[in-house]
PDB file of C-alpha atoms and ligand atoms in Angstrom:
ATOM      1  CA  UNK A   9     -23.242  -4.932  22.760  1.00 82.00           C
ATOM      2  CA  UNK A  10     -19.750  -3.413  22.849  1.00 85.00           C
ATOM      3  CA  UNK A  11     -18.368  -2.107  26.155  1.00 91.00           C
ATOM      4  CA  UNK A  12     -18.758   1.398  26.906  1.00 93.00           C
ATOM      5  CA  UNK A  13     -15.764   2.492  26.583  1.00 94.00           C
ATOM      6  CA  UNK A  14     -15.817   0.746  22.524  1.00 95.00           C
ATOM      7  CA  UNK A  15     -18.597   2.001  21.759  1.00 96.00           C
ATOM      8  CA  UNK A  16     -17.620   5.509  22.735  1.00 96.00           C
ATOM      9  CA  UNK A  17     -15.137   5.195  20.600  1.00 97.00           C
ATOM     10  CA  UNK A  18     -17.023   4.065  17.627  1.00 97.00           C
ATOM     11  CA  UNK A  19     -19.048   7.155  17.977  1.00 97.00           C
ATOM     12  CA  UNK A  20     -16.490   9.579  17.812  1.00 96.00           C
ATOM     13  CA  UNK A  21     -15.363   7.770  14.235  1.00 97.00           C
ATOM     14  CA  UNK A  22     -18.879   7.667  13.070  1.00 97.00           C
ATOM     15  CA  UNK A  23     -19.300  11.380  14.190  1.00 96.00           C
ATOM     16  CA  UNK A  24     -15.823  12.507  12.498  1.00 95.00           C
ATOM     17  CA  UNK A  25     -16.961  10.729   9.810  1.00 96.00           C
ATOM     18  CA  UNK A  26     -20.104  12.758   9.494  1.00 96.00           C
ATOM     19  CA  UNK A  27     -17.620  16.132   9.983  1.00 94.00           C
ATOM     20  CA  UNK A  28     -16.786  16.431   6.696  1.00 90.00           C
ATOM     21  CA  UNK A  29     -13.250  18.195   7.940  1.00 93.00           C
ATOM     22  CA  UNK A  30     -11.080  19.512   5.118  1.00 92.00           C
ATOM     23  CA  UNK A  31      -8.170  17.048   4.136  1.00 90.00           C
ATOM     24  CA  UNK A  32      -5.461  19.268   5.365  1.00 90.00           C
ATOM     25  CA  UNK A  33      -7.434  18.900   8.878  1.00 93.00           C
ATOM     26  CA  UNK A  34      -7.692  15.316   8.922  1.00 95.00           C
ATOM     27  CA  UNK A  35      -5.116  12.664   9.849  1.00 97.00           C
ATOM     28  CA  UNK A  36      -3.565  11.043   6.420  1.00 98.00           C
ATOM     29  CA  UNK A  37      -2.196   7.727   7.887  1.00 98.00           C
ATOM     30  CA  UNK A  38      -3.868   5.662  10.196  1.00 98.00           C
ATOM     31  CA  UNK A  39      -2.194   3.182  12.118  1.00 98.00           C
ATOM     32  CA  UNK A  40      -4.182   0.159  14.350  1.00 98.00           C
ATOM     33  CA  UNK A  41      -2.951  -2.552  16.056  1.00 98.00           C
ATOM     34  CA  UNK A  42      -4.377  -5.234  17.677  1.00 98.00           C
ATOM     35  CA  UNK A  43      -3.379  -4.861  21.155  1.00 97.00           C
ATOM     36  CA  UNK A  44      -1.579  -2.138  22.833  1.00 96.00           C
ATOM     37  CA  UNK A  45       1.341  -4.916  23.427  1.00 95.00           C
ATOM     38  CA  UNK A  46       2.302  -4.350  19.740  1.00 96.00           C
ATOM     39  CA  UNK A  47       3.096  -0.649  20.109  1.00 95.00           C
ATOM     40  CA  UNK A  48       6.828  -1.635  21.094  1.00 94.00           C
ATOM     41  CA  UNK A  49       6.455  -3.439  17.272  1.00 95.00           C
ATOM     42  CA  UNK A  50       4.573  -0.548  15.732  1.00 96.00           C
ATOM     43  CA  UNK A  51       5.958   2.595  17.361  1.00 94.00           C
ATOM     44  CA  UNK A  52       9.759   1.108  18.100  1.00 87.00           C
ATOM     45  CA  UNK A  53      11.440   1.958  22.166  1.00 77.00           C
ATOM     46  CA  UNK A  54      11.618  -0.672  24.837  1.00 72.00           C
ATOM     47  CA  UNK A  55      14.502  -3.244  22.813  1.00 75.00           C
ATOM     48  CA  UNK A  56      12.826  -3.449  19.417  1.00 79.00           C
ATOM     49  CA  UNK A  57      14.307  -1.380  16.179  1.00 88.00           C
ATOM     50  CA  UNK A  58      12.337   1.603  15.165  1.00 94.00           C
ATOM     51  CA  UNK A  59       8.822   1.368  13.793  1.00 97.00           C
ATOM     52  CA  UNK A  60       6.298   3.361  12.208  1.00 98.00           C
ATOM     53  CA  UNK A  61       6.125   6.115  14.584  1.00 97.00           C
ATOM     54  CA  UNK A  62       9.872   6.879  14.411  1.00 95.00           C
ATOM     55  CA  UNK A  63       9.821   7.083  10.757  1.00 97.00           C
ATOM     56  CA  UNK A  64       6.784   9.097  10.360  1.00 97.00           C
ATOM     57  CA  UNK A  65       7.703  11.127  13.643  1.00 96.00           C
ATOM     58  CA  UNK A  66      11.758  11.532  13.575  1.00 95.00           C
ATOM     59  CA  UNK A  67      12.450  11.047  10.099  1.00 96.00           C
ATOM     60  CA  UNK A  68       9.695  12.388   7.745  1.00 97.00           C
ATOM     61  CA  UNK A  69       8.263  15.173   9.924  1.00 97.00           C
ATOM     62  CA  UNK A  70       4.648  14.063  10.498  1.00 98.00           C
ATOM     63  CA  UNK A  71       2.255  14.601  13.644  1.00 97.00           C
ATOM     64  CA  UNK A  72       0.573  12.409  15.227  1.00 97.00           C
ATOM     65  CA  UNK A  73      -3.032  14.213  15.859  1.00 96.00           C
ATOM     66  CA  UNK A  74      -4.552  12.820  19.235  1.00 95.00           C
ATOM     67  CA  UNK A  75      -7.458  15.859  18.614  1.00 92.00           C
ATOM     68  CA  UNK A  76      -9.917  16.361  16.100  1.00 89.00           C
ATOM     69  CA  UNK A  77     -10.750  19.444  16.642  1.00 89.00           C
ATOM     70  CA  UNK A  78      -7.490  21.005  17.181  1.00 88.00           C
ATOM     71  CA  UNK A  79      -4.963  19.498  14.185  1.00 88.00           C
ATOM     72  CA  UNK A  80      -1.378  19.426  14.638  1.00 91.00           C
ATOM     73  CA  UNK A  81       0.721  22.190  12.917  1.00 90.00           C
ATOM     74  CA  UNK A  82       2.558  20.150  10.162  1.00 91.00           C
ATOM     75  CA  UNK A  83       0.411  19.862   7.079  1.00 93.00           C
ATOM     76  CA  UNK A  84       0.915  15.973   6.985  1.00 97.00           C
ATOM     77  CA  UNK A  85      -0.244  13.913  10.110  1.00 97.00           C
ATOM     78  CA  UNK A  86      -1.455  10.250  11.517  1.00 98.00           C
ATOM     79  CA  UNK A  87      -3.774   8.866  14.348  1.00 98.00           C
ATOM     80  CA  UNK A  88      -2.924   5.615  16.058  1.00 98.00           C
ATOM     81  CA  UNK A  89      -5.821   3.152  17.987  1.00 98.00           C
ATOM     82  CA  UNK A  90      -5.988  -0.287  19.351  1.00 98.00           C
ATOM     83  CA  UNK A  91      -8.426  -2.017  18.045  1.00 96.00           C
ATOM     84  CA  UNK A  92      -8.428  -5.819  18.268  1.00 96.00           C
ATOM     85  CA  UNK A  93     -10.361  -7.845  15.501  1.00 96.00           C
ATOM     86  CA  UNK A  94     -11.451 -10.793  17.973  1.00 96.00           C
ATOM     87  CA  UNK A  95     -12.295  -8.646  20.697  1.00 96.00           C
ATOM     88  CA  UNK A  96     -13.487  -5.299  19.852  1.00 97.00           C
ATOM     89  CA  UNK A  97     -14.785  -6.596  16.018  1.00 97.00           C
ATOM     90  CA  UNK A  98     -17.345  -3.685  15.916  1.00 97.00           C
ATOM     91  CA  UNK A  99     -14.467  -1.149  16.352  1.00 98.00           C
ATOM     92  CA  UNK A 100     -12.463  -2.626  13.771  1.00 98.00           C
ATOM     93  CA  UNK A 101     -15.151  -2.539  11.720  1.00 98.00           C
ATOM     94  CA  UNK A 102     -16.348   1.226  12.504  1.00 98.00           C
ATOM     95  CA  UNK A 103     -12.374   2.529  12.114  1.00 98.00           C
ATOM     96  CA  UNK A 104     -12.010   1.079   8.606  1.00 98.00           C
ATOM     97  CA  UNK A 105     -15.666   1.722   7.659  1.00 98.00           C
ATOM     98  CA  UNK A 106     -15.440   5.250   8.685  1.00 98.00           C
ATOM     99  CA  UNK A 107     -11.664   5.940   7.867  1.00 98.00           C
ATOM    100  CA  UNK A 108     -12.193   7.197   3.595  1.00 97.00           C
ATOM    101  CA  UNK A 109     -14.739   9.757   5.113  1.00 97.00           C
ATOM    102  CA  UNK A 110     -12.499  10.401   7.845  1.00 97.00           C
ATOM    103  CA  UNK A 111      -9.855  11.888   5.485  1.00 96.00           C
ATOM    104  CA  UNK A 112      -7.598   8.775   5.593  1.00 98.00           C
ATOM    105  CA  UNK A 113      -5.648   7.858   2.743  1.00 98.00           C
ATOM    106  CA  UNK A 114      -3.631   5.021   3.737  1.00 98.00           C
ATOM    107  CA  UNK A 115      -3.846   2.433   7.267  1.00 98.00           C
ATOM    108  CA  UNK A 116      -1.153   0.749   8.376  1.00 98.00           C
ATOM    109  CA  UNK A 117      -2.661  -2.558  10.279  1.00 98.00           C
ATOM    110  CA  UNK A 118      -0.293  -4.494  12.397  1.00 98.00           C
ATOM    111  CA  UNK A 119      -1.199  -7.817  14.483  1.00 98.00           C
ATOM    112  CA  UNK A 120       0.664 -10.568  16.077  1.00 97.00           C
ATOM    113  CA  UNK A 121      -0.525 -14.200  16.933  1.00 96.00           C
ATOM    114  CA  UNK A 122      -1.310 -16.928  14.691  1.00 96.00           C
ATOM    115  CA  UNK A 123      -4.891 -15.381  13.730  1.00 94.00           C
ATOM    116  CA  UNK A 124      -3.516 -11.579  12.452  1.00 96.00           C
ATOM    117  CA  UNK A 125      -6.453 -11.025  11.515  1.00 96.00           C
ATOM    118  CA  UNK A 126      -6.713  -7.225  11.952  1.00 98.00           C
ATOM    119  CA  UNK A 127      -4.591  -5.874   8.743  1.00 98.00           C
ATOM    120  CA  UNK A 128      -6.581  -8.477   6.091  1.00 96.00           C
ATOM    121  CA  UNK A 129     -10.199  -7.435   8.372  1.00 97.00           C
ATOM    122  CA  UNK A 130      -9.446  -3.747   7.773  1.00 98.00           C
ATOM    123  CA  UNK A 131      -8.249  -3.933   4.171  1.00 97.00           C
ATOM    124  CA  UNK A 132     -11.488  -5.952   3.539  1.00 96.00           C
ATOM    125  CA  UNK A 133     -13.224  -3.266   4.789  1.00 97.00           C
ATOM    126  CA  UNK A 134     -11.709  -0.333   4.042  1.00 98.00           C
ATOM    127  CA  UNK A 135     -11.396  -0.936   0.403  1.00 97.00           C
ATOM    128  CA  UNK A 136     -10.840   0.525  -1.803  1.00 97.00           C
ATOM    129  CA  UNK A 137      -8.206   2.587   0.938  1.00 97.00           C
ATOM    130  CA  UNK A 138      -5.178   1.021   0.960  1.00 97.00           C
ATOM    131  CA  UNK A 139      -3.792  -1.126   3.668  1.00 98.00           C
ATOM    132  CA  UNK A 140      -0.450  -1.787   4.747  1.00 98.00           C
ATOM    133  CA  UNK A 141      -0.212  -5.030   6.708  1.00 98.00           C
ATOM    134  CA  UNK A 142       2.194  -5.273   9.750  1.00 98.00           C
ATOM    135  CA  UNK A 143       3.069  -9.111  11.144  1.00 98.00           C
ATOM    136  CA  UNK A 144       4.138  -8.293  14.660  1.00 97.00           C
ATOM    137  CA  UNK A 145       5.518 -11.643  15.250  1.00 97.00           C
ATOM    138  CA  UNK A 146       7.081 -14.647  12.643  1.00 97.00           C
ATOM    139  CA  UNK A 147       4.334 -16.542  13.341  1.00 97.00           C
ATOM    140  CA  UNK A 148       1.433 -13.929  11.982  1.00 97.00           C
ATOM    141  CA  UNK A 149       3.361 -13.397   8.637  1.00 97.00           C
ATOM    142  CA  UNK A 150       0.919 -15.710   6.570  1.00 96.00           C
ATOM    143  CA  UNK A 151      -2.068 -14.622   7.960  1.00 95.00           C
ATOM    144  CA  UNK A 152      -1.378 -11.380   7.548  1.00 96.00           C
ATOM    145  CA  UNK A 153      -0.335 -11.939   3.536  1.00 94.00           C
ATOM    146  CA  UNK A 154      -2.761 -14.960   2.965  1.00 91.00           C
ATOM    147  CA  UNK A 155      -5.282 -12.643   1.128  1.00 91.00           C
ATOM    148  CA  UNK A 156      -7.919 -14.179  -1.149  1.00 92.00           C
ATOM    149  CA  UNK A 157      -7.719 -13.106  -5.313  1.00 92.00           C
ATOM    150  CA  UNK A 158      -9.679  -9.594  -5.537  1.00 91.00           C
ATOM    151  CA  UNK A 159      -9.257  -8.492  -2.001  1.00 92.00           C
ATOM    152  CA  UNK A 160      -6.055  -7.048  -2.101  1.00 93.00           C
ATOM    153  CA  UNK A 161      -3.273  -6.064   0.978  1.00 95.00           C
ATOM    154  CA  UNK A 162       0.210  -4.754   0.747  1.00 95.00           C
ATOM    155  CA  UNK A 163       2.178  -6.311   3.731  1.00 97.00           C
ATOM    156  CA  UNK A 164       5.698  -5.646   4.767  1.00 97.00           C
ATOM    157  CA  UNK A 165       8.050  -8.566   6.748  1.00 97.00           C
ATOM    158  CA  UNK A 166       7.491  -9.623  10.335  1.00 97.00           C
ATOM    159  CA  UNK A 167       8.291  -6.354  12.956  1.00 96.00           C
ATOM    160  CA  UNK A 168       8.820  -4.236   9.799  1.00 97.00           C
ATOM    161  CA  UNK A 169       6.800  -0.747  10.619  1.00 98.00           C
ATOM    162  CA  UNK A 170       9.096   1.166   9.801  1.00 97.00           C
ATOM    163  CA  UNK A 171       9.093   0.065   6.369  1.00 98.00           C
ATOM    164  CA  UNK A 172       5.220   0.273   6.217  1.00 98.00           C
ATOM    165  CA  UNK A 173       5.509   3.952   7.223  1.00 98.00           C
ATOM    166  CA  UNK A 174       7.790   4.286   4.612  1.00 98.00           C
ATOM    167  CA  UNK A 175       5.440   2.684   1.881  1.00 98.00           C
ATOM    168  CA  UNK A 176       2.412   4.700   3.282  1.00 98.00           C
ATOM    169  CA  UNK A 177       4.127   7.923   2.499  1.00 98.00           C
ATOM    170  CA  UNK A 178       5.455   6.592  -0.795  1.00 98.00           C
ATOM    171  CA  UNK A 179       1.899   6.185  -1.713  1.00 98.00           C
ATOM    172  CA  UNK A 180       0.698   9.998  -0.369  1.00 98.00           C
ATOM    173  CA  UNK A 181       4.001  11.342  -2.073  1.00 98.00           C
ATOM    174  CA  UNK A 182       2.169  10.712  -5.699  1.00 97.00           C
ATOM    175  CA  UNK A 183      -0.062  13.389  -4.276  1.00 96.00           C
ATOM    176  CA  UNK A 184       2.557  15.450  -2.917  1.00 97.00           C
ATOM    177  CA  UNK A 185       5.489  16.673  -4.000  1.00 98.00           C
ATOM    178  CA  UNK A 186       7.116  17.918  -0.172  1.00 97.00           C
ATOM    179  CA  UNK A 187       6.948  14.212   0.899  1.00 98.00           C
ATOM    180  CA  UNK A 188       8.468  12.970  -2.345  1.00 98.00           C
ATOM    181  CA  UNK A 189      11.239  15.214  -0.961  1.00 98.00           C
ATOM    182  CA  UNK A 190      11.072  14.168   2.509  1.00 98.00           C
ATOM    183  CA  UNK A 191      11.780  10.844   1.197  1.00 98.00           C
ATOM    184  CA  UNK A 192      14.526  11.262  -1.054  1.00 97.00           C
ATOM    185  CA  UNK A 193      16.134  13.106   1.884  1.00 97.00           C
ATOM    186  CA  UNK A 194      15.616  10.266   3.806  1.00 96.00           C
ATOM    187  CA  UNK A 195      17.386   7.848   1.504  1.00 95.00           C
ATOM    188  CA  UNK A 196      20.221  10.000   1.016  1.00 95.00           C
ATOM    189  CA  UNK A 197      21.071  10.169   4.632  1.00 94.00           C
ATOM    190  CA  UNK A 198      20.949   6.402   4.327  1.00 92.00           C
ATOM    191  CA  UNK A 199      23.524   6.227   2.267  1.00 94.00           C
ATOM    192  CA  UNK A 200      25.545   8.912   3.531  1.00 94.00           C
ATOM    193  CA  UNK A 201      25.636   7.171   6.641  1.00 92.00           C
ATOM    194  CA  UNK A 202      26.693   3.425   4.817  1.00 94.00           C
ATOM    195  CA  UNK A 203      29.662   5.663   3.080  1.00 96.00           C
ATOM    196  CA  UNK A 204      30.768   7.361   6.314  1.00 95.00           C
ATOM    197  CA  UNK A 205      30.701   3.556   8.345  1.00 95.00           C
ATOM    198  CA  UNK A 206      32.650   2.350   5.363  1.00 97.00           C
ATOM    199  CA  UNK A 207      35.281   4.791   5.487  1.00 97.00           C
ATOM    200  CA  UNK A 208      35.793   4.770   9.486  1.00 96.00           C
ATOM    201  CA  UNK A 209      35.538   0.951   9.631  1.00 97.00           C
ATOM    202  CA  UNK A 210      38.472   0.824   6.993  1.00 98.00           C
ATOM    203  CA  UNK A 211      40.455   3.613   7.941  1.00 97.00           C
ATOM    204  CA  UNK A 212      39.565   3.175  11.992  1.00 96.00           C
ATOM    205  CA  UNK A 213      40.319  -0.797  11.585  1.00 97.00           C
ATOM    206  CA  UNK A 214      37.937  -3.271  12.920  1.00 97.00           C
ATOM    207  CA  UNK A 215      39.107  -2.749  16.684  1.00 95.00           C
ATOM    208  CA  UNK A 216      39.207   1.116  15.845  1.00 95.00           C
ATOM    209  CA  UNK A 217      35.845   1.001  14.716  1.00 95.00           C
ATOM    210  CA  UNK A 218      34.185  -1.454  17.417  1.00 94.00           C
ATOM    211  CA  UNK A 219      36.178   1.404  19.956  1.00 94.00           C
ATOM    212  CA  UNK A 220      34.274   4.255  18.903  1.00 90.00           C
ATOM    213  CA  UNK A 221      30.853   3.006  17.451  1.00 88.00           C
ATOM    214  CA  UNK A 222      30.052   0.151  19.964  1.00 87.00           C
ATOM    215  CA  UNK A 223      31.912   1.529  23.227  1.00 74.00           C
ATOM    216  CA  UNK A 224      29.379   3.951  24.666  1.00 62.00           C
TER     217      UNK A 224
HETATM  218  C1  RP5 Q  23      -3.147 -10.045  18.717  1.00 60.75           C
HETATM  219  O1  RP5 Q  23      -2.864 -10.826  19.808  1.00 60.75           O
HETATM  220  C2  RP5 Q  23      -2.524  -8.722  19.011  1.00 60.75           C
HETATM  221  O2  RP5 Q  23      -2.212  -8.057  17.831  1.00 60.75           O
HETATM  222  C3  RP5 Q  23      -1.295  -9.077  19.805  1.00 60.75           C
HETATM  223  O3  RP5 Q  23      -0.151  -9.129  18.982  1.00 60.75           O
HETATM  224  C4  RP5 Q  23      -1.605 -10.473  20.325  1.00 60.75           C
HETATM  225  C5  RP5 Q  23      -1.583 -10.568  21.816  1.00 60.75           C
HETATM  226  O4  RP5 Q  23      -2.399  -9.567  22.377  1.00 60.75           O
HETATM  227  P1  RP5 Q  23      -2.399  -9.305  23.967  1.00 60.75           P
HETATM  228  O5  RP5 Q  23      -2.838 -10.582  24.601  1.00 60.75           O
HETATM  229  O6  RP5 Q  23      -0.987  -8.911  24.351  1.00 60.75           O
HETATM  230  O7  RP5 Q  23      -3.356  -8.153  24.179  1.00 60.75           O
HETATM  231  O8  RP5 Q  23      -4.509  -9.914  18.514  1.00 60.75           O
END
């Protein structure tokens, strides 16, 4: 029997399952992880590189909705849990079984360890939703992409949620044309920011440049 506070939580995703909400109500990205130690991996802050949060967040202007009932303002949101496929396996199993109905159109699934077992659990169950598969750590990279023929997961490189947030809205963007955009925009600051290192680092010199991009 799951712990209180679990199965309080699988309620509410069996319940907002049974809601019915309209799409433009409901969260469109889900993001899990297996223990609240991988947000640093999954949301970026505290030493690591940005993750998923700062690229949904800060650079493709999505929500995060924390309330059902009362949805963010921007038409395109996500919802983030813990839930740990060796210790909380019925919530794992609720959040993908209940995340289509849920208005969920993509997870992104990250898990560190030797036995990742979340992302390739959720995609299991989930399907046919896809999932994006996060390896926290080196070591979880091939059991996070060591998927059996016919039970499919997309999986980006080891700390890589960024990239997974990316791919997520890549795959809503076919659907909508603002976050094929969004995303374009996105790229193009990319490169105008290689072109405008290029030009200082040559025209700056390398102690020129080191001066006034690494010398806070
Ligand atoms: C995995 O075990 C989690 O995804 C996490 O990366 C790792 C360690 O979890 P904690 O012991 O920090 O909760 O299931």
């Amino acid at each position: 029997m799951p712990a209180d506070s679990v199965q309080s939580l699988i309620d509410q995703l069996h319940e907002e399952a049974e809601m019915d909400r309209p799409n433009d109500l409901t969260p469109d990205v889900g993001i899990v992880m297996g223990s609240d130690s991988d947000l640093p991996t999954m949301a970026g802050g505290q030493g690591k590189r940005p993750g998923a949060y700062a690229a949904l967040a800060d650079e493709l202007g999505f929500e995060e909705q924390t309330d059902y009932t009362d949805a963010p303002e921007s038409r395109f949101t996500f919802e983030t849990f813990v839930c740990s496929a060796h210790r909380t396996p019925d919530l794992m199993y609720a959040y993908a079984e209940t995340a289509e109905d849920r208005g969920i159109d993509v997870i992104i699934a990250g898990a560190g360890g030797k036995s990742a077992d979340l992302p390739n659990m959720t995609a299991s169950i989930a399907y046919p939703l896809p999932v994006i598969g996060v390896p926290v750590q080196e070591k979880s990279v091939d059991s996070v992409i060591g998927m059996p023929q016919g039970a499919p997961l997309t999986a980006v490189d080891a700390g890589k949620s960024f990239n997974a947030a990316l791919s997520a809205v890549q795959i809503l963007a076919r659907q909508h044309d603002e976050l094929r955009d969004r995303l374009v925009s996105y790229h193009e600051g990319l490169q105008t920011d290689v072109g405008e290192a290029s030009r200082d680092l040559h025209e700056l010199g390398t102690p020129g440049f080191k001066r006034e991009y690494w010398d806070e």
